Amino acid sequence: MTLNIEMIKPTIGAIIHDVDLNTADEHTAQQIQQALLDHHVIFFRNQQLAPHAQAELARGFGSLHIHPIYPSVANVPEIIVLDSWKLDLRDNELWHTDVTFSQKPPLGCVLQAIKIPPVGGDTLWSSGAAAFAALDQDLQKKLKGLTATHDIRQSFPIERFAHNDVERKKLEETFKRNPPVIHPVVRTHPVTGQPILFVSEGFTTRINELDETESAELLQYLFAHATNEQFHLRWQWQAGDVAIWDNRCTQHKALFDYGDAHRIMHRATINGDVPFYQAAS
C-alpha cells in the first residue's frame, strides 16, 4: 500500500492518512521513514498507542534515549511524560532542537497527545534545511566554518527546576554529567546530505570563534531567521495525534498559552549520532 500523504508546506510537514501505527507492517514502516526524510515532521491522527507500542514504534528508527531530567511512564523508561500539572514546561516555549546539550543529539522523536487543553497548546516546527538554504551565500560560507556551544542550563535553570535541597543536588549532578558541548553551526544531514542550520535559543549559548558581542548578535539574527514563518508550521493537537520529527534538521516550540488547563504528552526519543559538517563534493 502506498501512503496517503498530504503536504502541509513545501518547506516542512505532512499528514499521513489511513495508517494505524499499531498494526503498520514493515513496508509501511519503510515508507514512513522515507516520508520523514522528505518532510522533516509527519503527523498521524486518531492513533491510540499504549506506551510500550509507542516505544516499539520509535525503536524502528533506532535505539531509545533516557532523558536526564523529565519523568517517565512506569515500567517504560523510554517514554517521558510531559504533564503540565506536574512540570514547569515553560522551557518548551523556547525554540529548540531536542537534547543538543549531548555529544550525540537525538535522531528524532515520537510524540503522542494524551490529554489536550480545549484551547491552546499548539506546537510549532521549523526546518533548519530551508532556513540555511534561504541565507545569502556569503553568510552561508561564513557559518560553515563556525562551531557553537550548547548548554543544558540554558533551558533548565536551577531556580526553576530545583525547589528544595534534594532537587538542587540532583540537578547539579545532572549538570556535571552533561557539561557544555560543541557542535558545528551548520551540520550535514547524515542521510540526505543537506546542510542544516543547527543553532537554537533553547540550548545554543555562543559561537566559539567570535567575540562575545558578535556571537550574541549573530545568534540573535540566526534564531529569528531560523524560525521565520516561511520555514515553520503550527500543529493544533487532538487527543490521539502522533507526531514524528527528524531532530537533525528541525527545531520546535510548544506554546504555553492554555493557563491552568491540563496537557499531557508522551514522548519517545531516538538516539542519534555526533553532528558533523561535510562540504558538498
PDB file of C-alpha atoms in Angstrom:
ATOM      1  CA  MET A   1       0.000   0.000   0.000  1.00  0.00           C
ATOM      2  CA  THR A   2       1.266   3.454  -0.932  1.00  0.00           C
ATOM      3  CA  LEU A   3       0.974   6.044   1.822  1.00  0.00           C
ATOM      4  CA  ASN A   4      -1.684   8.741   1.523  1.00  0.00           C
ATOM      5  CA  ILE A   5       0.472  11.821   2.200  1.00  0.00           C
ATOM      6  CA  GLU A   6      -0.910  15.358   2.436  1.00  0.00           C
ATOM      7  CA  MET A   7       1.819  18.002   2.341  1.00  0.00           C
ATOM      8  CA  ILE A   8       1.404  20.861   4.827  1.00  0.00           C
ATOM      9  CA  LYS A   9       4.066  23.210   3.406  1.00  0.00           C
ATOM     10  CA  PRO A  10       6.695  22.837   0.689  1.00  0.00           C
ATOM     11  CA  THR A  11       9.389  23.513   3.293  1.00  0.00           C
ATOM     12  CA  ILE A  12       8.141  21.296   6.127  1.00  0.00           C
ATOM     13  CA  GLY A  13       5.438  18.937   7.274  1.00  0.00           C
ATOM     14  CA  ALA A  14       2.976  16.319   6.068  1.00  0.00           C
ATOM     15  CA  ILE A  15      -0.080  14.468   7.368  1.00  0.00           C
ATOM     16  CA  ILE A  16      -0.209  10.733   6.680  1.00  0.00           C
ATOM     17  CA  HIS A  17      -3.753   9.429   6.406  1.00  0.00           C
ATOM     18  CA  ASP A  18      -5.266   5.946   6.681  1.00  0.00           C
ATOM     19  CA  VAL A  19      -2.487   4.360   8.744  1.00  0.00           C
ATOM     20  CA  ASP A  20      -2.895   2.570  12.079  1.00  0.00           C
ATOM     21  CA  LEU A  21       0.516   2.753  13.724  1.00  0.00           C
ATOM     22  CA  ASN A  22      -0.407  -0.166  15.981  1.00  0.00           C
ATOM     23  CA  THR A  23      -0.529  -2.524  13.005  1.00  0.00           C
ATOM     24  CA  ALA A  24       1.835  -0.957  10.447  1.00  0.00           C
ATOM     25  CA  ASP A  25       3.853  -3.606   8.577  1.00  0.00           C
ATOM     26  CA  GLU A  26       7.496  -3.381   7.534  1.00  0.00           C
ATOM     27  CA  HIS A  27       6.703  -1.951   4.088  1.00  0.00           C
ATOM     28  CA  THR A  28       4.583   0.802   5.658  1.00  0.00           C
ATOM     29  CA  ALA A  29       7.323   1.497   8.208  1.00  0.00           C
ATOM     30  CA  GLN A  30       9.858   1.956   5.398  1.00  0.00           C
ATOM     31  CA  GLN A  31       7.561   4.428   3.651  1.00  0.00           C
ATOM     32  CA  ILE A  32       7.080   6.325   6.921  1.00  0.00           C
ATOM     33  CA  GLN A  33      10.846   6.619   7.315  1.00  0.00           C
ATOM     34  CA  GLN A  34      11.158   7.995   3.777  1.00  0.00           C
ATOM     35  CA  ALA A  35       8.297  10.437   4.387  1.00  0.00           C
ATOM     36  CA  LEU A  36      10.143  11.691   7.459  1.00  0.00           C
ATOM     37  CA  LEU A  37      13.262  12.363   5.390  1.00  0.00           C
ATOM     38  CA  ASP A  38      11.171  14.147   2.761  1.00  0.00           C
ATOM     39  CA  HIS A  39       9.033  16.293   5.080  1.00  0.00           C
ATOM     40  CA  HIS A  40      11.049  16.556   8.362  1.00  0.00           C
ATOM     41  CA  VAL A  41       7.941  16.202  10.564  1.00  0.00           C
ATOM     42  CA  ILE A  42       4.950  13.945   9.904  1.00  0.00           C
ATOM     43  CA  PHE A  43       1.592  13.624  11.653  1.00  0.00           C
ATOM     44  CA  PHE A  44      -0.956  10.875  12.191  1.00  0.00           C
ATOM     45  CA  ARG A  45      -4.475  11.479  13.509  1.00  0.00           C
ATOM     46  CA  ASN A  46      -6.599   9.155  15.664  1.00  0.00           C
ATOM     47  CA  GLN A  47      -3.857   6.909  17.000  1.00  0.00           C
ATOM     48  CA  GLN A  48      -4.117   5.250  20.396  1.00  0.00           C
ATOM     49  CA  LEU A  49      -0.657   3.927  21.174  1.00  0.00           C
ATOM     50  CA  ALA A  50      -0.005   2.284  24.520  1.00  0.00           C
ATOM     51  CA  PRO A  51       3.383   3.323  25.973  1.00  0.00           C
ATOM     52  CA  HIS A  52       5.021   0.014  25.011  1.00  0.00           C
ATOM     53  CA  ALA A  53       3.656   0.350  21.469  1.00  0.00           C
ATOM     54  CA  GLN A  54       4.916   3.928  21.175  1.00  0.00           C
ATOM     55  CA  ALA A  55       8.366   2.840  22.329  1.00  0.00           C
ATOM     56  CA  GLU A  56       8.329  -0.020  19.830  1.00  0.00           C
ATOM     57  CA  LEU A  57       7.343   2.353  17.010  1.00  0.00           C
ATOM     58  CA  ALA A  58      10.208   4.689  17.891  1.00  0.00           C
ATOM     59  CA  ARG A  59      12.615   1.767  18.191  1.00  0.00           C
ATOM     60  CA  GLY A  60      12.045   1.111  14.495  1.00  0.00           C
ATOM     61  CA  PHE A  61      14.197   4.208  13.859  1.00  0.00           C
ATOM     62  CA  GLY A  62      16.965   3.266  16.324  1.00  0.00           C
ATOM     63  CA  SER A  63      17.772   2.745  19.993  1.00  0.00           C
ATOM     64  CA  LEU A  64      15.986   4.970  22.504  1.00  0.00           C
ATOM     65  CA  HIS A  65      17.253   7.730  24.790  1.00  0.00           C
ATOM     66  CA  ILE A  66      16.565   8.107  28.508  1.00  0.00           C
ATOM     67  CA  HIS A  67      16.061  11.783  29.382  1.00  0.00           C
ATOM     68  CA  PRO A  68      18.201  13.025  32.309  1.00  0.00           C
ATOM     69  CA  ILE A  69      15.502  15.284  33.821  1.00  0.00           C
ATOM     70  CA  TYR A  70      11.940  14.511  32.728  1.00  0.00           C
ATOM     71  CA  PRO A  71       9.952  11.689  34.422  1.00  0.00           C
ATOM     72  CA  SER A  72       8.848   8.612  32.501  1.00  0.00           C
ATOM     73  CA  VAL A  73       5.925   6.195  32.283  1.00  0.00           C
ATOM     74  CA  ALA A  74       6.031   3.470  34.937  1.00  0.00           C
ATOM     75  CA  ASN A  75       7.907   0.431  33.601  1.00  0.00           C
ATOM     76  CA  VAL A  76       8.576   2.153  30.259  1.00  0.00           C
ATOM     77  CA  PRO A  77      11.562   4.442  30.957  1.00  0.00           C
ATOM     78  CA  GLU A  78      11.909   5.318  27.260  1.00  0.00           C
ATOM     79  CA  ILE A  79       8.584   7.217  27.296  1.00  0.00           C
ATOM     80  CA  ILE A  80       8.827  10.557  29.075  1.00  0.00           C
ATOM     81  CA  VAL A  81       5.694  12.224  30.428  1.00  0.00           C
ATOM     82  CA  LEU A  82       5.257  15.945  29.792  1.00  0.00           C
ATOM     83  CA  ASP A  83       2.446  16.796  32.216  1.00  0.00           C
ATOM     84  CA  SER A  84       1.609  20.483  32.593  1.00  0.00           C
ATOM     85  CA  TRP A  85       0.187  19.915  36.090  1.00  0.00           C
ATOM     86  CA  LYS A  86       3.380  18.276  37.351  1.00  0.00           C
ATOM     87  CA  LEU A  87       6.194  20.014  35.473  1.00  0.00           C
ATOM     88  CA  ASP A  88       7.333  23.531  34.681  1.00  0.00           C
ATOM     89  CA  LEU A  89       7.165  23.304  30.892  1.00  0.00           C
ATOM     90  CA  ARG A  90       7.952  26.928  30.104  1.00  0.00           C
ATOM     91  CA  ASP A  91      11.351  25.889  28.738  1.00  0.00           C
ATOM     92  CA  ASN A  92       9.478  24.261  25.860  1.00  0.00           C
ATOM     93  CA  GLU A  93       8.320  27.732  24.763  1.00  0.00           C
ATOM     94  CA  LEU A  94      11.871  28.374  23.615  1.00  0.00           C
ATOM     95  CA  TRP A  95      12.598  27.245  20.093  1.00  0.00           C
ATOM     96  CA  HIS A  96      14.901  24.257  20.487  1.00  0.00           C
ATOM     97  CA  THR A  97      16.283  21.122  18.915  1.00  0.00           C
ATOM     98  CA  ASP A  98      15.974  18.349  21.485  1.00  0.00           C
ATOM     99  CA  VAL A  99      18.941  17.425  23.691  1.00  0.00           C
ATOM    100  CA  THR A 100      21.649  19.228  21.717  1.00  0.00           C
ATOM    101  CA  PHE A 101      23.440  19.562  25.063  1.00  0.00           C
ATOM    102  CA  SER A 102      24.689  15.988  24.461  1.00  0.00           C
ATOM    103  CA  GLN A 103      27.547  14.835  22.247  1.00  0.00           C
ATOM    104  CA  LYS A 104      25.073  12.763  20.230  1.00  0.00           C
ATOM    105  CA  PRO A 105      21.768  14.657  19.974  1.00  0.00           C
ATOM    106  CA  PRO A 106      18.696  12.566  19.136  1.00  0.00           C
ATOM    107  CA  LEU A 107      17.885  11.415  15.626  1.00  0.00           C
ATOM    108  CA  GLY A 108      14.245  12.198  16.212  1.00  0.00           C
ATOM    109  CA  CYS A 109      11.218  11.875  18.447  1.00  0.00           C
ATOM    110  CA  VAL A 110       7.777  10.282  18.506  1.00  0.00           C
ATOM    111  CA  LEU A 111       5.275  12.448  20.407  1.00  0.00           C
ATOM    112  CA  GLN A 112       1.712  11.424  21.258  1.00  0.00           C
ATOM    113  CA  ALA A 113      -1.047  13.689  22.560  1.00  0.00           C
ATOM    114  CA  ILE A 114      -2.678  12.079  25.603  1.00  0.00           C
ATOM    115  CA  LYS A 115      -4.673  14.992  27.046  1.00  0.00           C
ATOM    116  CA  ILE A 116      -5.133  18.296  25.225  1.00  0.00           C
ATOM    117  CA  PRO A 117      -6.444  21.668  26.515  1.00  0.00           C
ATOM    118  CA  PRO A 118      -9.724  22.826  24.969  1.00  0.00           C
ATOM    119  CA  VAL A 119      -7.869  25.847  23.573  1.00  0.00           C
ATOM    120  CA  GLY A 120      -4.151  26.424  23.013  1.00  0.00           C
ATOM    121  CA  GLY A 121      -1.137  24.180  23.476  1.00  0.00           C
ATOM    122  CA  ASP A 122      -0.141  24.059  19.799  1.00  0.00           C
ATOM    123  CA  THR A 123       3.379  23.061  18.729  1.00  0.00           C
ATOM    124  CA  LEU A 124       5.449  24.724  16.000  1.00  0.00           C
ATOM    125  CA  TRP A 125       8.225  23.067  13.983  1.00  0.00           C
ATOM    126  CA  SER A 126      10.751  24.796  11.735  1.00  0.00           C
ATOM    127  CA  SER A 127      13.065  23.432   9.034  1.00  0.00           C
ATOM    128  CA  GLY A 128      16.780  24.036   9.520  1.00  0.00           C
ATOM    129  CA  ALA A 129      17.390  22.923   5.942  1.00  0.00           C
ATOM    130  CA  ALA A 130      15.052  25.540   4.490  1.00  0.00           C
ATOM    131  CA  ALA A 131      16.425  28.185   6.851  1.00  0.00           C
ATOM    132  CA  PHE A 132      20.010  27.564   5.771  1.00  0.00           C
ATOM    133  CA  ALA A 133      19.114  27.489   2.073  1.00  0.00           C
ATOM    134  CA  ALA A 134      17.493  30.933   2.387  1.00  0.00           C
ATOM    135  CA  LEU A 135      20.620  32.629   3.792  1.00  0.00           C
ATOM    136  CA  ASP A 136      22.766  34.665   1.421  1.00  0.00           C
ATOM    137  CA  GLN A 137      25.820  32.836   0.105  1.00  0.00           C
ATOM    138  CA  ASP A 138      28.382  34.943   1.975  1.00  0.00           C
ATOM    139  CA  LEU A 139      26.750  34.178   5.317  1.00  0.00           C
ATOM    140  CA  GLN A 140      26.403  30.513   4.394  1.00  0.00           C
ATOM    141  CA  LYS A 141      30.131  30.379   3.689  1.00  0.00           C
ATOM    142  CA  LYS A 142      30.967  32.099   6.991  1.00  0.00           C
ATOM    143  CA  LEU A 143      28.748  29.825   9.064  1.00  0.00           C
ATOM    144  CA  LYS A 144      30.211  26.638   7.593  1.00  0.00           C
ATOM    145  CA  GLY A 145      33.478  27.298   9.405  1.00  0.00           C
ATOM    146  CA  LEU A 146      31.977  28.022  12.830  1.00  0.00           C
ATOM    147  CA  THR A 147      31.121  25.990  15.911  1.00  0.00           C
ATOM    148  CA  ALA A 148      28.720  26.719  18.763  1.00  0.00           C
ATOM    149  CA  THR A 149      28.415  25.765  22.419  1.00  0.00           C
ATOM    150  CA  HIS A 150      25.227  24.051  23.617  1.00  0.00           C
ATOM    151  CA  ASP A 151      24.429  24.046  27.347  1.00  0.00           C
ATOM    152  CA  ILE A 152      21.715  22.150  29.258  1.00  0.00           C
ATOM    153  CA  ARG A 153      21.463  25.000  31.769  1.00  0.00           C
ATOM    154  CA  GLN A 154      20.051  27.313  29.106  1.00  0.00           C
ATOM    155  CA  SER A 155      16.659  25.562  29.238  1.00  0.00           C
ATOM    156  CA  PHE A 156      16.796  24.019  32.709  1.00  0.00           C
ATOM    157  CA  PRO A 157      17.759  26.872  35.073  1.00  0.00           C
ATOM    158  CA  ILE A 158      18.289  25.658  38.600  1.00  0.00           C
ATOM    159  CA  GLU A 159      15.996  28.307  40.118  1.00  0.00           C
ATOM    160  CA  ARG A 160      13.014  26.838  38.222  1.00  0.00           C
ATOM    161  CA  PHE A 161      13.787  23.139  38.360  1.00  0.00           C
ATOM    162  CA  ALA A 162      15.096  22.773  41.916  1.00  0.00           C
ATOM    163  CA  HIS A 163      12.558  23.552  44.642  1.00  0.00           C
ATOM    164  CA  ASN A 164      14.475  22.082  47.589  1.00  0.00           C
ATOM    165  CA  ASP A 165      17.970  20.931  48.543  1.00  0.00           C
ATOM    166  CA  VAL A 166      17.408  17.389  47.301  1.00  0.00           C
ATOM    167  CA  GLU A 167      16.249  18.574  43.877  1.00  0.00           C
ATOM    168  CA  ARG A 168      19.080  21.105  43.717  1.00  0.00           C
ATOM    169  CA  LYS A 169      21.681  18.427  44.405  1.00  0.00           C
ATOM    170  CA  LYS A 170      20.137  16.102  41.817  1.00  0.00           C
ATOM    171  CA  LEU A 171      20.067  18.851  39.189  1.00  0.00           C
ATOM    172  CA  GLU A 172      23.654  19.881  39.907  1.00  0.00           C
ATOM    173  CA  GLU A 173      24.708  16.256  39.435  1.00  0.00           C
ATOM    174  CA  THR A 174      22.824  16.203  36.130  1.00  0.00           C
ATOM    175  CA  PHE A 175      24.685  19.335  35.038  1.00  0.00           C
ATOM    176  CA  LYS A 176      28.017  17.685  35.920  1.00  0.00           C
ATOM    177  CA  ARG A 177      27.112  14.635  33.836  1.00  0.00           C
ATOM    178  CA  ASN A 178      26.117  16.900  30.941  1.00  0.00           C
ATOM    179  CA  PRO A 179      28.784  19.598  30.547  1.00  0.00           C
ATOM    180  CA  PRO A 180      28.545  22.075  27.662  1.00  0.00           C
ATOM    181  CA  VAL A 181      29.320  20.562  24.256  1.00  0.00           C
ATOM    182  CA  ILE A 182      30.415  21.949  20.905  1.00  0.00           C
ATOM    183  CA  HIS A 183      28.618  21.305  17.612  1.00  0.00           C
ATOM    184  CA  PRO A 184      29.023  22.785  14.120  1.00  0.00           C
ATOM    185  CA  VAL A 185      26.790  25.772  13.404  1.00  0.00           C
ATOM    186  CA  VAL A 186      25.959  24.065  10.114  1.00  0.00           C
ATOM    187  CA  ARG A 187      25.618  20.286  10.207  1.00  0.00           C
ATOM    188  CA  THR A 188      25.282  17.865   7.323  1.00  0.00           C
ATOM    189  CA  HIS A 189      22.257  15.595   7.401  1.00  0.00           C
ATOM    190  CA  PRO A 190      23.808  12.111   7.552  1.00  0.00           C
ATOM    191  CA  VAL A 191      21.217  10.589   5.182  1.00  0.00           C
ATOM    192  CA  THR A 192      20.142  13.325   2.754  1.00  0.00           C
ATOM    193  CA  GLY A 193      23.409  15.286   2.747  1.00  0.00           C
ATOM    194  CA  GLN A 194      21.527  18.577   3.187  1.00  0.00           C
ATOM    195  CA  PRO A 195      23.263  21.401   5.086  1.00  0.00           C
ATOM    196  CA  ILE A 196      21.281  22.283   8.216  1.00  0.00           C
ATOM    197  CA  LEU A 197      21.356  25.439  10.325  1.00  0.00           C
ATOM    198  CA  PHE A 198      21.964  23.865  13.749  1.00  0.00           C
ATOM    199  CA  VAL A 199      21.547  26.524  16.446  1.00  0.00           C
ATOM    200  CA  SER A 200      18.550  27.235  18.683  1.00  0.00           C
ATOM    201  CA  GLU A 201      17.734  29.585  21.525  1.00  0.00           C
ATOM    202  CA  GLY A 202      16.906  26.645  23.789  1.00  0.00           C
ATOM    203  CA  PHE A 203      20.468  25.373  24.140  1.00  0.00           C
ATOM    204  CA  THR A 204      22.938  27.359  21.997  1.00  0.00           C
ATOM    205  CA  THR A 205      24.833  29.864  24.133  1.00  0.00           C
ATOM    206  CA  ARG A 206      27.627  31.207  21.929  1.00  0.00           C
ATOM    207  CA  ILE A 207      29.542  30.920  18.676  1.00  0.00           C
ATOM    208  CA  ASN A 208      33.039  29.981  19.734  1.00  0.00           C
ATOM    209  CA  GLU A 209      35.140  31.619  17.020  1.00  0.00           C
ATOM    210  CA  LEU A 210      33.593  35.083  17.534  1.00  0.00           C
ATOM    211  CA  ASP A 211      33.932  37.572  20.357  1.00  0.00           C
ATOM    212  CA  GLU A 212      31.071  37.738  22.833  1.00  0.00           C
ATOM    213  CA  THR A 213      29.318  40.716  21.249  1.00  0.00           C
ATOM    214  CA  GLU A 214      29.499  39.449  17.664  1.00  0.00           C
ATOM    215  CA  SER A 215      28.461  35.982  18.803  1.00  0.00           C
ATOM    216  CA  ALA A 216      25.383  37.313  20.592  1.00  0.00           C
ATOM    217  CA  GLU A 217      24.373  39.488  17.631  1.00  0.00           C
ATOM    218  CA  LEU A 218      24.785  36.699  15.085  1.00  0.00           C
ATOM    219  CA  LEU A 219      22.943  34.173  17.244  1.00  0.00           C
ATOM    220  CA  GLN A 220      20.004  36.520  17.710  1.00  0.00           C
ATOM    221  CA  TYR A 221      19.836  37.009  13.958  1.00  0.00           C
ATOM    222  CA  LEU A 222      20.022  33.275  13.288  1.00  0.00           C
ATOM    223  CA  PHE A 223      17.432  32.434  15.964  1.00  0.00           C
ATOM    224  CA  ALA A 224      14.981  34.865  14.365  1.00  0.00           C
ATOM    225  CA  HIS A 225      15.787  33.772  10.822  1.00  0.00           C
ATOM    226  CA  ALA A 226      15.519  30.039  11.543  1.00  0.00           C
ATOM    227  CA  THR A 227      12.015  30.392  12.960  1.00  0.00           C
ATOM    228  CA  ASN A 228      10.643  32.685  10.262  1.00  0.00           C
ATOM    229  CA  GLU A 229       7.072  31.818   9.325  1.00  0.00           C
ATOM    230  CA  GLN A 230       8.055  30.693   5.826  1.00  0.00           C
ATOM    231  CA  PHE A 231      10.082  27.842   7.347  1.00  0.00           C
ATOM    232  CA  HIS A 232       7.673  26.668  10.056  1.00  0.00           C
ATOM    233  CA  LEU A 233       4.293  25.080  10.595  1.00  0.00           C
ATOM    234  CA  ARG A 234       1.856  25.159  13.516  1.00  0.00           C
ATOM    235  CA  TRP A 235       0.091  21.982  14.630  1.00  0.00           C
ATOM    236  CA  GLN A 236      -3.199  22.082  16.524  1.00  0.00           C
ATOM    237  CA  TRP A 237      -3.341  18.917  18.575  1.00  0.00           C
ATOM    238  CA  GLN A 238      -6.187  16.478  19.042  1.00  0.00           C
ATOM    239  CA  ALA A 239      -6.032  13.652  21.573  1.00  0.00           C
ATOM    240  CA  GLY A 240      -4.549  10.606  19.862  1.00  0.00           C
ATOM    241  CA  ASP A 241      -2.381  12.576  17.434  1.00  0.00           C
ATOM    242  CA  VAL A 242       1.150  11.302  16.873  1.00  0.00           C
ATOM    243  CA  ALA A 243       3.983  13.453  15.516  1.00  0.00           C
ATOM    244  CA  ILE A 244       7.326  12.095  14.374  1.00  0.00           C
ATOM    245  CA  TRP A 245      10.079  14.575  13.623  1.00  0.00           C
ATOM    246  CA  ASP A 246      13.648  14.485  12.395  1.00  0.00           C
ATOM    247  CA  ASN A 247      15.566  16.203  15.184  1.00  0.00           C
ATOM    248  CA  ARG A 248      18.654  16.523  12.989  1.00  0.00           C
ATOM    249  CA  CYS A 249      17.074  19.134  10.730  1.00  0.00           C
ATOM    250  CA  THR A 250      14.282  20.785  12.748  1.00  0.00           C
ATOM    251  CA  GLN A 251      13.604  22.793  15.851  1.00  0.00           C
ATOM    252  CA  HIS A 252      10.300  23.256  17.611  1.00  0.00           C
ATOM    253  CA  LYS A 253       8.458  25.009  20.421  1.00  0.00           C
ATOM    254  CA  ALA A 254       5.334  24.180  22.416  1.00  0.00           C
ATOM    255  CA  LEU A 255       3.035  27.091  23.225  1.00  0.00           C
ATOM    256  CA  PHE A 256       2.286  27.536  26.914  1.00  0.00           C
ATOM    257  CA  ASP A 257      -0.882  29.549  26.284  1.00  0.00           C
ATOM    258  CA  TYR A 258      -3.523  27.409  27.970  1.00  0.00           C
ATOM    259  CA  GLY A 259      -3.385  28.693  31.548  1.00  0.00           C
ATOM    260  CA  ASP A 260      -4.308  26.068  34.136  1.00  0.00           C
ATOM    261  CA  ALA A 261      -5.764  23.636  31.593  1.00  0.00           C
ATOM    262  CA  HIS A 262      -4.264  20.155  31.565  1.00  0.00           C
ATOM    263  CA  ARG A 263      -1.900  18.991  28.812  1.00  0.00           C
ATOM    264  CA  ILE A 264      -0.197  15.577  28.818  1.00  0.00           C
ATOM    265  CA  MET A 265       2.155  14.376  26.097  1.00  0.00           C
ATOM    266  CA  HIS A 266       4.162  11.146  25.857  1.00  0.00           C
ATOM    267  CA  ARG A 267       7.498  11.308  24.044  1.00  0.00           C
ATOM    268  CA  ALA A 268       9.964   8.700  22.861  1.00  0.00           C
ATOM    269  CA  THR A 269      13.386   9.995  21.869  1.00  0.00           C
ATOM    270  CA  ILE A 270      15.568   8.166  19.332  1.00  0.00           C
ATOM    271  CA  ASN A 271      19.330   8.151  19.799  1.00  0.00           C
ATOM    272  CA  GLY A 272      21.391   9.923  17.160  1.00  0.00           C
ATOM    273  CA  ASP A 273      24.993  10.479  16.089  1.00  0.00           C
ATOM    274  CA  VAL A 274      27.666  13.131  16.525  1.00  0.00           C
ATOM    275  CA  PRO A 275      26.808  16.147  14.308  1.00  0.00           C
ATOM    276  CA  PHE A 276      29.346  16.900  11.580  1.00  0.00           C
ATOM    277  CA  TYR A 277      29.770  19.230   8.633  1.00  0.00           C
ATOM    278  CA  GLN A 278      30.987  17.912   5.299  1.00  0.00           C
ATOM    279  CA  ALA A 279      31.316  20.182   2.299  1.00  0.00           C
ATOM    280  CA  ALA A 280      29.366  19.083  -0.749  1.00  0.00           C
ATOM    281  CA  SER A 281      31.566  17.302  -3.281  1.00  0.00           C
TER     282      SER A 281
END
